[in-house]
Amino acid sequence: MLFEDLSLSNSIQRAVFEEGYTQPTPIQEKAIPHILAGKDLVGCAQTGTGKTAAFAIPIIHNLHRIVGSSKKTKQIRCLVVTPTRELAVQIGESFDTYGKYTNLRQLTIFGGVSQVPQVDQLRKGVDILIATPGRLLDLHKQGFIDFDHLHFLVLDESDLMLDMGFINDIRKIVKLVPTNRQTLLFSATMPMAIRELADTFLNKPEYVSVTPVSSTAEIIQQQIYFVEKSDKRALLYHLIRNENLSNVLVFVRTKHGADNVVKALKKHGVNSEAIHGDKSQTARQRVLDHFKNKEISVLVATDIAARGIDIESLPYVINFDLPNIPETYVHRIGRTGRAGNGGISISFCSKDEEGYWKDILKLIKVNVKTIKDHPFPWKDEVSNLEATRAGGERSGAKPDFRNKKKPDGKSNSRKSEASKKNKKRWY
Protein backbone atom coordinates (compact mmCIF):
# COMPACT_ATOMS: atom_id res chain seq x y z
CA MET A 1 0.00 0.00 0.00
CA LEU A 2 1.08 3.57 -0.75
CA PHE A 3 0.05 6.76 1.06
CA GLU A 4 -1.72 7.89 -2.10
CA ASP A 5 -3.98 4.81 -1.76
CA LEU A 6 -5.38 6.16 1.55
CA SER A 7 -7.42 8.91 -0.15
CA LEU A 8 -5.77 11.67 1.86
CA SER A 9 -6.11 15.33 0.91
CA ASN A 10 -3.58 16.76 -1.51
CA SER A 11 -2.23 19.08 1.18
CA ILE A 12 -1.38 16.18 3.47
CA GLN A 13 0.02 14.01 0.70
CA ARG A 14 2.32 16.84 -0.31
CA ALA A 15 3.62 17.21 3.26
CA VAL A 16 4.05 13.45 3.67
CA PHE A 17 5.94 13.07 0.39
CA GLU A 18 8.27 15.92 1.35
CA GLU A 19 9.17 13.93 4.46
CA GLY A 20 10.16 11.05 2.22
CA TYR A 21 7.20 8.83 3.11
CA THR A 22 5.81 6.69 0.30
CA GLN A 23 4.50 3.63 2.11
CA PRO A 24 2.72 3.68 5.48
CA THR A 25 4.18 1.59 8.30
CA PRO A 26 2.13 -1.44 9.44
CA ILE A 27 0.46 0.46 12.30
CA GLN A 28 -0.35 3.35 9.96
CA GLU A 29 -1.73 1.03 7.29
CA LYS A 30 -4.02 -0.65 9.82
CA ALA A 31 -5.07 2.40 11.87
CA ILE A 32 -5.54 5.21 9.35
CA PRO A 33 -8.53 3.72 7.46
CA HIS A 34 -10.43 3.09 10.73
CA ILE A 35 -9.76 6.64 11.94
CA LEU A 36 -10.78 8.15 8.60
CA ALA A 37 -14.01 6.15 8.90
CA GLY A 38 -14.76 7.78 12.27
CA LYS A 39 -14.33 4.68 14.44
CA ASP A 40 -12.88 4.56 17.95
CA LEU A 41 -9.60 2.71 17.94
CA VAL A 42 -7.07 1.02 20.23
CA GLY A 43 -3.62 0.81 18.65
CA CYS A 44 -0.77 -1.24 20.08
CA ALA A 45 2.72 -0.90 18.61
CA GLN A 46 6.10 -0.52 20.18
CA THR A 47 8.33 2.54 20.03
CA GLY A 48 9.57 3.63 16.63
CA THR A 49 6.77 2.15 14.51
CA GLY A 50 5.10 5.42 13.52
CA LYS A 51 2.23 5.63 16.03
CA THR A 52 2.17 9.43 16.05
CA ALA A 53 1.67 9.68 12.28
CA ALA A 54 -0.94 6.91 12.52
CA PHE A 55 -3.30 9.26 14.36
CA ALA A 56 -1.98 12.70 13.36
CA ILE A 57 -2.37 12.24 9.60
CA PRO A 58 -6.05 11.12 9.56
CA ILE A 59 -6.99 13.69 12.22
CA ILE A 60 -5.45 16.49 10.15
CA HIS A 61 -7.29 15.17 7.07
CA ASN A 62 -10.67 15.20 8.83
CA LEU A 63 -10.15 18.52 10.63
CA HIS A 64 -8.97 20.21 7.45
CA ARG A 65 -12.34 19.45 5.88
CA ILE A 66 -14.19 20.69 8.98
CA VAL A 67 -12.21 23.89 9.58
CA GLY A 68 -11.72 24.84 5.94
CA SER A 69 -10.95 28.55 5.67
CA SER A 70 -8.42 30.20 7.96
CA LYS A 71 -11.11 32.81 8.70
CA LYS A 72 -13.17 30.28 10.62
CA THR A 73 -13.07 30.74 14.41
CA LYS A 74 -10.41 28.63 16.06
CA GLN A 75 -11.83 26.16 18.58
CA ILE A 76 -10.19 23.15 20.24
CA ARG A 77 -11.40 20.31 18.03
CA CYS A 78 -8.69 17.77 18.83
CA LEU A 79 -7.10 17.00 22.21
CA VAL A 80 -4.02 14.77 22.50
CA VAL A 81 -3.07 13.78 26.05
CA THR A 82 0.41 12.39 26.62
CA PRO A 83 2.39 11.75 29.82
CA THR A 84 5.67 13.66 29.35
CA ARG A 85 6.82 17.03 28.15
CA GLU A 86 9.20 15.50 25.60
CA LEU A 87 6.43 13.42 24.04
CA ALA A 88 4.14 16.44 23.89
CA VAL A 89 6.77 18.46 22.03
CA GLN A 90 7.44 15.58 19.64
CA ILE A 91 3.73 15.16 18.85
CA GLY A 92 3.32 18.90 18.33
CA GLU A 93 6.17 18.89 15.84
CA SER A 94 4.53 16.01 13.97
CA PHE A 95 1.23 17.89 13.66
CA ASP A 96 3.11 20.94 12.39
CA THR A 97 4.97 18.82 9.84
CA TYR A 98 2.00 16.91 8.42
CA GLY A 99 -0.36 19.88 8.57
CA LYS A 100 1.93 22.62 7.26
CA TYR A 101 -0.14 23.06 4.07
CA THR A 102 -3.43 23.33 5.96
CA ASN A 103 -4.95 26.15 7.99
CA LEU A 104 -4.82 24.16 11.22
CA ARG A 105 -3.11 25.62 14.27
CA GLN A 106 -1.71 23.44 17.08
CA LEU A 107 -0.52 24.30 20.58
CA THR A 108 1.54 22.20 22.97
CA ILE A 109 1.17 22.83 26.70
CA PHE A 110 2.94 21.26 29.68
CA GLY A 111 3.98 22.08 33.21
CA GLY A 112 7.35 23.19 34.52
CA VAL A 113 7.26 26.45 32.56
CA SER A 114 5.29 29.70 32.77
CA GLN A 115 1.67 29.35 31.70
CA VAL A 116 1.49 32.93 30.39
CA PRO A 117 2.62 32.23 26.78
CA GLN A 118 0.40 29.15 26.67
CA VAL A 119 -2.63 31.14 27.86
CA ASP A 120 -1.91 33.86 25.28
CA GLN A 121 -1.99 31.27 22.49
CA LEU A 122 -5.17 29.69 23.86
CA ARG A 123 -6.88 33.09 23.78
CA LYS A 124 -5.93 33.49 20.11
CA GLY A 125 -7.53 30.13 19.40
CA VAL A 126 -6.17 26.73 18.36
CA ASP A 127 -7.57 23.72 16.49
CA ILE A 128 -5.36 21.04 18.04
CA LEU A 129 -4.19 20.94 21.66
CA ILE A 130 -1.42 18.59 22.83
CA ALA A 131 -1.09 18.50 26.60
CA THR A 132 0.26 16.75 29.65
CA PRO A 133 -2.51 15.91 32.17
CA GLY A 134 -1.49 18.23 35.02
CA ARG A 135 -1.20 21.48 33.04
CA LEU A 136 -4.32 20.63 31.02
CA LEU A 137 -6.51 20.25 34.12
CA ASP A 138 -4.97 23.32 35.73
CA LEU A 139 -5.69 25.61 32.78
CA HIS A 140 -9.18 24.16 32.36
CA LYS A 141 -9.91 24.86 36.02
CA GLN A 142 -8.81 28.46 35.46
CA GLY A 143 -11.27 28.76 32.58
CA PHE A 144 -8.78 29.02 29.72
CA ILE A 145 -9.76 25.77 27.96
CA ASP A 146 -13.14 24.94 26.41
CA PHE A 147 -13.92 21.44 25.14
CA ASP A 148 -17.41 22.14 23.77
CA HIS A 149 -16.31 21.80 20.12
CA LEU A 150 -14.09 18.74 20.56
CA HIS A 151 -14.21 16.05 17.84
CA PHE A 152 -11.15 13.94 18.67
CA LEU A 153 -9.62 12.71 21.93
CA VAL A 154 -6.28 10.88 21.73
CA LEU A 155 -4.75 9.13 24.72
CA ASP A 156 -1.16 8.48 23.71
CA GLU A 157 1.36 6.22 25.50
CA SER A 158 -1.44 5.03 27.76
CA ASP A 159 0.67 2.37 29.46
CA LEU A 160 3.19 4.99 30.53
CA MET A 161 0.40 7.23 31.83
CA LEU A 162 -0.78 4.35 34.00
CA ASP A 163 2.77 3.71 35.23
CA MET A 164 3.16 7.38 36.13
CA GLY A 165 -0.07 7.44 38.13
CA PHE A 166 -2.14 9.61 35.77
CA ILE A 167 -5.16 7.32 35.70
CA ASN A 168 -7.29 9.59 37.93
CA ASP A 169 -6.37 12.64 35.83
CA ILE A 170 -7.35 10.75 32.68
CA ARG A 171 -10.73 9.88 34.20
CA LYS A 172 -11.28 13.56 35.01
CA ILE A 173 -10.35 14.62 31.48
CA VAL A 174 -12.68 12.07 29.86
CA LYS A 175 -15.58 13.40 31.97
CA LEU A 176 -14.87 16.96 30.77
CA VAL A 177 -15.02 16.26 27.03
CA PRO A 178 -18.18 15.68 24.95
CA THR A 179 -19.50 12.12 24.71
CA ASN A 180 -20.07 12.35 20.93
CA ARG A 181 -16.35 12.36 20.22
CA GLN A 182 -14.03 9.96 18.40
CA THR A 183 -11.57 8.45 20.89
CA LEU A 184 -8.21 6.93 19.99
CA LEU A 185 -6.02 5.09 22.49
CA PHE A 186 -2.42 4.22 21.63
CA SER A 187 -0.05 2.19 23.75
CA ALA A 188 3.27 0.40 23.42
CA THR A 189 2.01 -2.50 25.53
CA MET A 190 -1.47 -3.91 26.08
CA PRO A 191 -1.80 -5.06 29.70
CA MET A 192 -5.21 -5.86 31.13
CA ALA A 193 -5.44 -2.40 32.71
CA ILE A 194 -5.26 -0.78 29.25
CA ARG A 195 -8.00 -3.06 27.92
CA GLU A 196 -10.19 -2.15 30.88
CA LEU A 197 -9.46 1.53 30.18
CA ALA A 198 -10.49 1.08 26.56
CA ASP A 199 -13.72 -0.66 27.53
CA THR A 200 -14.55 2.26 29.84
CA PHE A 201 -13.70 5.23 27.60
CA LEU A 202 -14.19 3.99 24.03
CA ASN A 203 -17.30 3.07 22.04
CA LYS A 204 -17.03 -0.30 20.23
CA PRO A 205 -13.37 0.31 19.35
CA GLU A 206 -11.40 -1.39 16.61
CA TYR A 207 -8.22 -3.09 17.87
CA VAL A 208 -5.07 -2.98 15.75
CA SER A 209 -1.72 -4.37 16.82
CA VAL A 210 1.67 -4.82 15.20
CA THR A 211 5.09 -5.98 16.34
CA PRO A 212 4.49 -7.77 19.66
CA VAL A 213 6.23 -6.18 22.61
CA SER A 214 8.24 -9.36 23.18
CA SER A 215 10.03 -8.94 19.87
CA THR A 216 13.25 -7.05 19.33
CA ALA A 217 14.17 -5.90 15.85
CA GLU A 218 16.46 -8.37 14.09
CA ILE A 219 18.50 -5.48 12.75
CA ILE A 220 19.65 -4.62 16.31
CA GLN A 221 22.84 -6.37 17.48
CA GLN A 222 22.38 -7.20 21.16
CA GLN A 223 25.31 -7.69 23.54
CA ILE A 224 25.55 -8.42 27.26
CA TYR A 225 28.47 -7.72 29.62
CA PHE A 226 28.51 -9.40 33.03
CA VAL A 227 30.25 -6.80 35.19
CA GLU A 228 30.71 -5.99 38.85
CA LYS A 229 28.32 -3.24 39.94
CA SER A 230 31.19 -1.06 41.19
CA ASP A 231 32.95 -1.34 37.81
CA LYS A 232 30.06 -0.25 35.57
CA ARG A 233 31.28 3.33 35.15
CA ALA A 234 34.77 2.13 34.33
CA LEU A 235 33.40 -0.31 31.75
CA LEU A 236 31.26 2.41 30.19
CA TYR A 237 34.25 4.70 29.75
CA HIS A 238 36.35 1.74 28.52
CA LEU A 239 33.83 1.03 25.73
CA ILE A 240 33.40 4.69 24.77
CA ARG A 241 37.17 5.18 24.54
CA ASN A 242 38.30 1.86 23.00
CA GLU A 243 35.32 1.34 20.67
CA ASN A 244 35.14 5.03 19.70
CA LEU A 245 31.43 5.18 20.56
CA SER A 246 29.55 8.40 19.95
CA ASN A 247 25.90 9.41 19.74
CA VAL A 248 25.17 7.00 22.59
CA LEU A 249 21.97 6.85 24.65
CA VAL A 250 22.62 5.40 28.13
CA PHE A 251 19.74 4.22 30.30
CA VAL A 252 19.98 4.34 34.10
CA ARG A 253 17.45 3.55 36.80
CA THR A 254 17.48 6.78 38.86
CA LYS A 255 17.95 10.52 38.47
CA HIS A 256 20.80 10.47 40.98
CA GLY A 257 22.45 7.65 39.05
CA ALA A 258 22.20 9.62 35.81
CA ASP A 259 23.97 12.61 37.33
CA ASN A 260 26.70 10.40 38.80
CA VAL A 261 27.38 8.69 35.47
CA VAL A 262 27.66 12.06 33.70
CA LYS A 263 29.97 13.35 36.42
CA ALA A 264 32.25 10.31 36.00
CA LEU A 265 32.32 10.60 32.21
CA LYS A 266 33.09 14.31 32.28
CA LYS A 267 36.09 13.63 34.54
CA HIS A 268 37.50 11.62 31.64
CA GLY A 269 36.71 14.31 29.08
CA VAL A 270 33.60 12.68 27.59
CA ASN A 271 31.06 15.25 26.40
CA SER A 272 27.92 14.00 28.13
CA GLU A 273 24.72 15.30 29.73
CA ALA A 274 21.83 13.88 31.73
CA ILE A 275 18.11 14.20 31.11
CA HIS A 276 15.58 13.41 33.85
CA GLY A 277 12.54 14.74 35.67
CA ASP A 278 14.42 17.03 38.07
CA LYS A 279 15.70 19.22 35.25
CA SER A 280 13.60 22.09 33.95
CA GLN A 281 11.80 21.71 30.64
CA THR A 282 14.07 24.33 29.06
CA ALA A 283 17.19 22.47 30.19
CA ARG A 284 15.84 19.10 29.04
CA GLN A 285 14.90 20.40 25.61
CA ARG A 286 18.26 22.13 25.23
CA VAL A 287 20.16 18.94 26.09
CA LEU A 288 17.96 16.89 23.74
CA ASP A 289 18.51 19.34 20.88
CA HIS A 290 22.28 19.27 21.44
CA PHE A 291 22.24 15.47 21.40
CA LYS A 292 20.19 15.36 18.18
CA ASN A 293 22.65 17.82 16.62
CA LYS A 294 25.56 15.62 17.83
CA GLU A 295 26.96 18.40 19.98
CA ILE A 296 26.78 15.91 22.89
CA SER A 297 28.23 12.44 22.34
CA VAL A 298 26.58 10.66 25.30
CA LEU A 299 23.07 11.26 26.67
CA VAL A 300 22.29 9.61 30.02
CA ALA A 301 18.57 9.28 30.69
CA THR A 302 15.97 7.70 32.93
CA ASP A 303 13.17 5.73 31.28
CA ILE A 304 10.44 8.34 31.76
CA ALA A 305 12.55 11.19 30.37
CA ALA A 306 13.73 9.10 27.43
CA ARG A 307 10.22 8.06 26.33
CA GLY A 308 10.00 11.15 24.13
CA ILE A 309 13.39 10.78 22.45
CA ASP A 310 12.86 10.07 18.76
CA ILE A 311 16.09 9.93 16.76
CA GLU A 312 16.05 7.94 13.53
CA SER A 313 19.81 7.36 13.25
CA LEU A 314 20.71 6.56 16.85
CA PRO A 315 23.48 3.91 16.59
CA TYR A 316 23.99 2.85 20.23
CA VAL A 317 21.83 2.16 23.26
CA ILE A 318 23.49 1.10 26.51
CA ASN A 319 21.55 -0.35 29.44
CA PHE A 320 23.81 0.82 32.26
CA ASP A 321 21.17 -0.48 34.71
CA LEU A 322 18.97 -3.37 33.61
CA PRO A 323 15.24 -2.67 33.94
CA ASN A 324 13.23 -4.77 36.38
CA ILE A 325 10.36 -4.93 33.87
CA PRO A 326 11.32 -7.04 30.82
CA GLU A 327 9.10 -5.06 28.40
CA THR A 328 11.06 -1.92 29.27
CA TYR A 329 14.16 -3.55 27.81
CA VAL A 330 12.38 -3.93 24.48
CA HIS A 331 11.33 -0.27 24.48
CA ARG A 332 14.83 0.87 25.39
CA ILE A 333 16.69 -0.95 22.66
CA GLY A 334 13.95 0.01 20.21
CA ARG A 335 15.44 3.51 20.28
CA THR A 336 18.08 2.23 17.87
CA GLY A 337 17.64 0.28 14.64
CA ARG A 338 14.95 2.66 13.35
CA ALA A 339 13.96 3.54 9.80
CA GLY A 340 15.92 0.60 8.40
CA ASN A 341 19.16 1.68 10.07
CA GLY A 342 21.32 -0.75 12.02
CA GLY A 343 21.89 -0.43 15.73
CA ILE A 344 23.79 -1.93 18.63
CA SER A 345 22.34 -2.56 22.09
CA ILE A 346 24.80 -3.10 24.96
CA SER A 347 23.65 -4.19 28.41
CA PHE A 348 25.54 -4.31 31.71
CA CYS A 349 24.47 -7.01 34.17
CA SER A 350 25.73 -7.02 37.74
CA LYS A 351 25.22 -9.96 40.09
CA ASP A 352 22.17 -8.40 41.73
CA GLU A 353 20.56 -7.95 38.27
CA GLU A 354 20.97 -11.55 37.10
CA GLY A 355 17.30 -12.28 37.80
CA TYR A 356 16.26 -9.30 35.66
CA TRP A 357 18.36 -10.59 32.75
CA LYS A 358 16.83 -14.07 32.97
CA ASP A 359 13.35 -12.53 32.81
CA ILE A 360 14.35 -10.45 29.77
CA LEU A 361 15.66 -13.52 27.95
CA LYS A 362 12.41 -15.36 28.65
CA LEU A 363 10.48 -12.51 27.03
CA ILE A 364 12.59 -11.79 23.94
CA LYS A 365 13.55 -15.43 23.21
CA VAL A 366 16.76 -14.34 21.49
CA ASN A 367 20.31 -15.56 21.97
CA VAL A 368 22.14 -12.41 23.04
CA LYS A 369 25.89 -12.35 22.48
CA THR A 370 27.88 -12.46 25.74
CA ILE A 371 31.09 -10.39 25.65
CA LYS A 372 33.58 -12.09 27.95
CA ASP A 373 36.77 -10.35 26.81
CA HIS A 374 36.65 -7.19 28.90
CA PRO A 375 38.61 -5.95 31.94
CA PHE A 376 35.76 -5.93 34.49
CA PRO A 377 34.14 -9.40 34.66
CA TRP A 378 32.36 -10.82 37.66
CA LYS A 379 34.79 -11.79 40.40
CA ASP A 380 34.73 -15.43 41.56
CA GLU A 381 32.72 -15.98 44.73
CA VAL A 382 34.44 -17.64 47.73
CA SER A 383 32.97 -21.14 47.82
CA ASN A 384 31.26 -22.33 50.96
CA LEU A 385 32.53 -25.81 50.20
CA GLU A 386 36.22 -24.98 50.41
CA ALA A 387 38.45 -27.16 52.55
CA THR A 388 38.29 -26.11 56.20
CA ARG A 389 41.20 -25.12 58.31
CA ALA A 390 42.34 -27.02 61.37
CA GLY A 391 39.81 -26.38 64.11
CA GLY A 392 36.88 -26.37 61.65
CA GLU A 393 37.16 -22.76 60.37
CA ARG A 394 36.45 -22.08 56.67
CA SER A 395 39.23 -20.64 54.61
CA GLY A 396 38.90 -16.89 54.46
CA ALA A 397 36.49 -16.76 57.43
CA LYS A 398 37.17 -14.31 60.20
CA PRO A 399 38.59 -16.04 63.32
CA ASP A 400 36.34 -16.04 66.37
CA PHE A 401 38.25 -14.82 69.43
CA ARG A 402 35.32 -15.02 71.81
CA ASN A 403 36.21 -17.05 74.94
CA LYS A 404 39.26 -18.56 73.22
CA LYS A 405 42.16 -19.63 75.43
CA LYS A 406 45.59 -18.09 75.01
CA PRO A 407 48.60 -20.39 74.72
CA ASP A 408 49.28 -19.87 78.46
CA GLY A 409 45.79 -21.15 79.25
CA LYS A 410 44.32 -17.72 80.12
CA SER A 411 41.11 -16.47 78.67
CA ASN A 412 40.82 -13.66 76.12
CA SER A 413 37.85 -12.27 78.05
CA ARG A 414 38.24 -8.58 78.89
CA LYS A 415 36.76 -9.13 82.36
CA SER A 416 39.10 -10.30 85.10
CA GLU A 417 38.36 -13.42 87.09
CA ALA A 418 38.00 -11.24 90.23
CA SER A 419 35.34 -9.07 88.58
CA LYS A 420 33.44 -12.16 87.52
CA LYS A 421 33.44 -13.48 91.12
CA ASN A 422 32.32 -10.14 92.52
CA LYS A 423 29.65 -9.64 89.88
CA LYS A 424 26.30 -8.88 91.48
CA ARG A 425 22.95 -9.63 90.07
CA TRP A 426 20.98 -6.54 89.03
CA TYR A 427 17.75 -7.93 90.45
XYZ file of C-alpha atoms in Angstrom, residues 67-280:
214
model
C -12.213 23.894 9.584
C -11.721 24.841 5.939
C -10.949 28.546 5.674
C -8.421 30.200 7.957
C -11.111 32.811 8.698
C -13.166 30.279 10.619
C -13.073 30.736 14.406
C -10.405 28.626 16.065
C -11.828 26.157 18.578
C -10.194 23.152 20.235
C -11.395 20.305 18.029
C -8.685 17.768 18.834
C -7.100 17.003 22.212
C -4.023 14.771 22.504
C -3.069 13.781 26.054
C 0.411 12.391 26.621
C 2.394 11.753 29.822
C 5.667 13.657 29.353
C 6.824 17.031 28.149
C 9.199 15.495 25.599
C 6.426 13.424 24.044
C 4.136 16.435 23.887
C 6.769 18.464 22.029
C 7.438 15.584 19.643
C 3.727 15.159 18.853
C 3.318 18.897 18.332
C 6.172 18.889 15.838
C 4.532 16.015 13.965
C 1.225 17.888 13.662
C 3.114 20.940 12.388
C 4.968 18.817 9.842
C 2.003 16.905 8.422
C -0.357 19.885 8.572
C 1.934 22.616 7.257
C -0.142 23.062 4.075
C -3.427 23.330 5.961
C -4.947 26.151 7.988
C -4.822 24.162 11.222
C -3.106 25.619 14.268
C -1.710 23.436 17.084
C -0.519 24.303 20.583
C 1.541 22.204 22.971
C 1.165 22.835 26.700
C 2.935 21.258 29.682
C 3.976 22.076 33.209
C 7.346 23.193 34.519
C 7.256 26.451 32.560
C 5.293 29.702 32.775
C 1.672 29.353 31.703
C 1.487 32.933 30.389
C 2.621 32.233 26.783
C 0.399 29.154 26.675
C -2.628 31.139 27.863
C -1.908 33.865 25.279
C -1.994 31.268 22.486
C -5.172 29.690 23.855
C -6.883 33.088 23.781
C -5.926 33.490 20.109
C -7.531 30.129 19.399
C -6.166 26.728 18.356
C -7.566 23.721 16.494
C -5.356 21.041 18.037
C -4.192 20.942 21.660
C -1.422 18.588 22.825
C -1.089 18.502 26.598
C 0.256 16.745 29.648
C -2.508 15.914 32.170
C -1.494 18.233 35.015
C -1.200 21.478 33.037
C -4.319 20.633 31.023
C -6.514 20.246 34.115
C -4.966 23.317 35.728
C -5.691 25.614 32.777
C -9.178 24.156 32.358
C -9.910 24.855 36.017
C -8.809 28.464 35.458
C -11.274 28.762 32.581
C -8.780 29.023 29.719
C -9.762 25.771 27.964
C -13.141 24.943 26.408
C -13.919 21.438 25.136
C -17.414 22.140 23.767
C -16.311 21.803 20.124
C -14.091 18.743 20.558
C -14.213 16.052 17.845
C -11.148 13.935 18.671
C -9.623 12.710 21.930
C -6.283 10.882 21.726
C -4.750 9.127 24.724
C -1.159 8.481 23.707
C 1.359 6.216 25.499
C -1.442 5.025 27.755
C 0.668 2.366 29.456
C 3.192 4.995 30.530
C 0.397 7.235 31.832
C -0.782 4.352 33.999
C 2.771 3.713 35.230
C 3.159 7.381 36.128
C -0.074 7.441 38.135
C -2.145 9.607 35.770
C -5.165 7.324 35.701
C -7.292 9.594 37.930
C -6.369 12.636 35.833
C -7.353 10.750 32.680
C -10.726 9.881 34.199
C -11.277 13.565 35.013
C -10.351 14.618 31.476
C -12.684 12.074 29.861
C -15.579 13.398 31.974
C -14.870 16.956 30.774
C -15.020 16.256 27.029
C -18.180 15.677 24.951
C -19.503 12.121 24.710
C -20.075 12.350 20.933
C -16.351 12.356 20.221
C -14.029 9.964 18.398
C -11.567 8.449 20.889
C -8.210 6.930 19.994
C -6.023 5.095 22.490
C -2.425 4.217 21.629
C -0.053 2.189 23.750
C 3.275 0.401 23.421
C 2.008 -2.501 25.529
C -1.467 -3.907 26.076
C -1.798 -5.058 29.701
C -5.211 -5.861 31.134
C -5.444 -2.399 32.712
C -5.265 -0.780 29.249
C -8.003 -3.062 27.916
C -10.194 -2.149 30.883
C -9.464 1.525 30.181
C -10.488 1.076 26.561
C -13.722 -0.658 27.531
C -14.551 2.262 29.840
C -13.703 5.226 27.603
C -14.189 3.989 24.027
C -17.298 3.068 22.041
C -17.027 -0.296 20.230
C -13.372 0.306 19.347
C -11.404 -1.394 16.612
C -8.223 -3.090 17.868
C -5.069 -2.982 15.755
C -1.725 -4.373 16.824
C 1.670 -4.819 15.196
C 5.095 -5.983 16.342
C 4.485 -7.775 19.655
C 6.235 -6.177 22.606
C 8.243 -9.356 23.177
C 10.029 -8.940 19.868
C 13.250 -7.053 19.333
C 14.174 -5.896 15.851
C 16.458 -8.368 14.093
C 18.503 -5.484 12.753
C 19.653 -4.625 16.313
C 22.839 -6.365 17.479
C 22.383 -7.203 21.159
C 25.305 -7.693 23.543
C 25.551 -8.417 27.264
C 28.467 -7.717 29.619
C 28.513 -9.398 33.032
C 30.252 -6.802 35.192
C 30.713 -5.987 38.850
C 28.321 -3.236 39.938
C 31.188 -1.060 41.192
C 32.947 -1.340 37.811
C 30.063 -0.253 35.571
C 31.275 3.331 35.155
C 34.774 2.129 34.335
C 33.398 -0.306 31.751
C 31.256 2.414 30.188
C 34.252 4.695 29.754
C 36.348 1.741 28.523
C 33.828 1.034 25.729
C 33.400 4.686 24.767
C 37.165 5.177 24.539
C 38.299 1.863 23.001
C 35.325 1.340 20.665
C 35.139 5.033 19.696
C 31.435 5.178 20.557
C 29.550 8.400 19.948
C 25.900 9.412 19.741
C 25.172 6.996 22.591
C 21.967 6.849 24.653
C 22.624 5.399 28.129
C 19.736 4.222 30.304
C 19.981 4.341 34.098
C 17.450 3.554 36.797
C 17.476 6.777 38.861
C 17.950 10.519 38.468
C 20.799 10.466 40.983
C 22.451 7.653 39.045
C 22.196 9.625 35.805
C 23.969 12.614 37.334
C 26.696 10.402 38.797
C 27.376 8.688 35.467
C 27.658 12.057 33.698
C 29.973 13.351 36.417
C 32.252 10.310 36.000
C 32.324 10.605 32.209
C 33.093 14.314 32.284
C 36.087 13.631 34.535
C 37.503 11.620 31.638
C 36.715 14.315 29.081
C 33.597 12.677 27.588
C 31.065 15.250 26.398
C 27.924 14.004 28.127
C 24.722 15.296 29.730
C 21.827 13.879 31.727
C 18.106 14.201 31.112
C 15.579 13.406 33.847
C 12.536 14.737 35.671
C 14.422 17.026 38.072
C 15.698 19.215 35.250
C 13.604 22.089 33.947
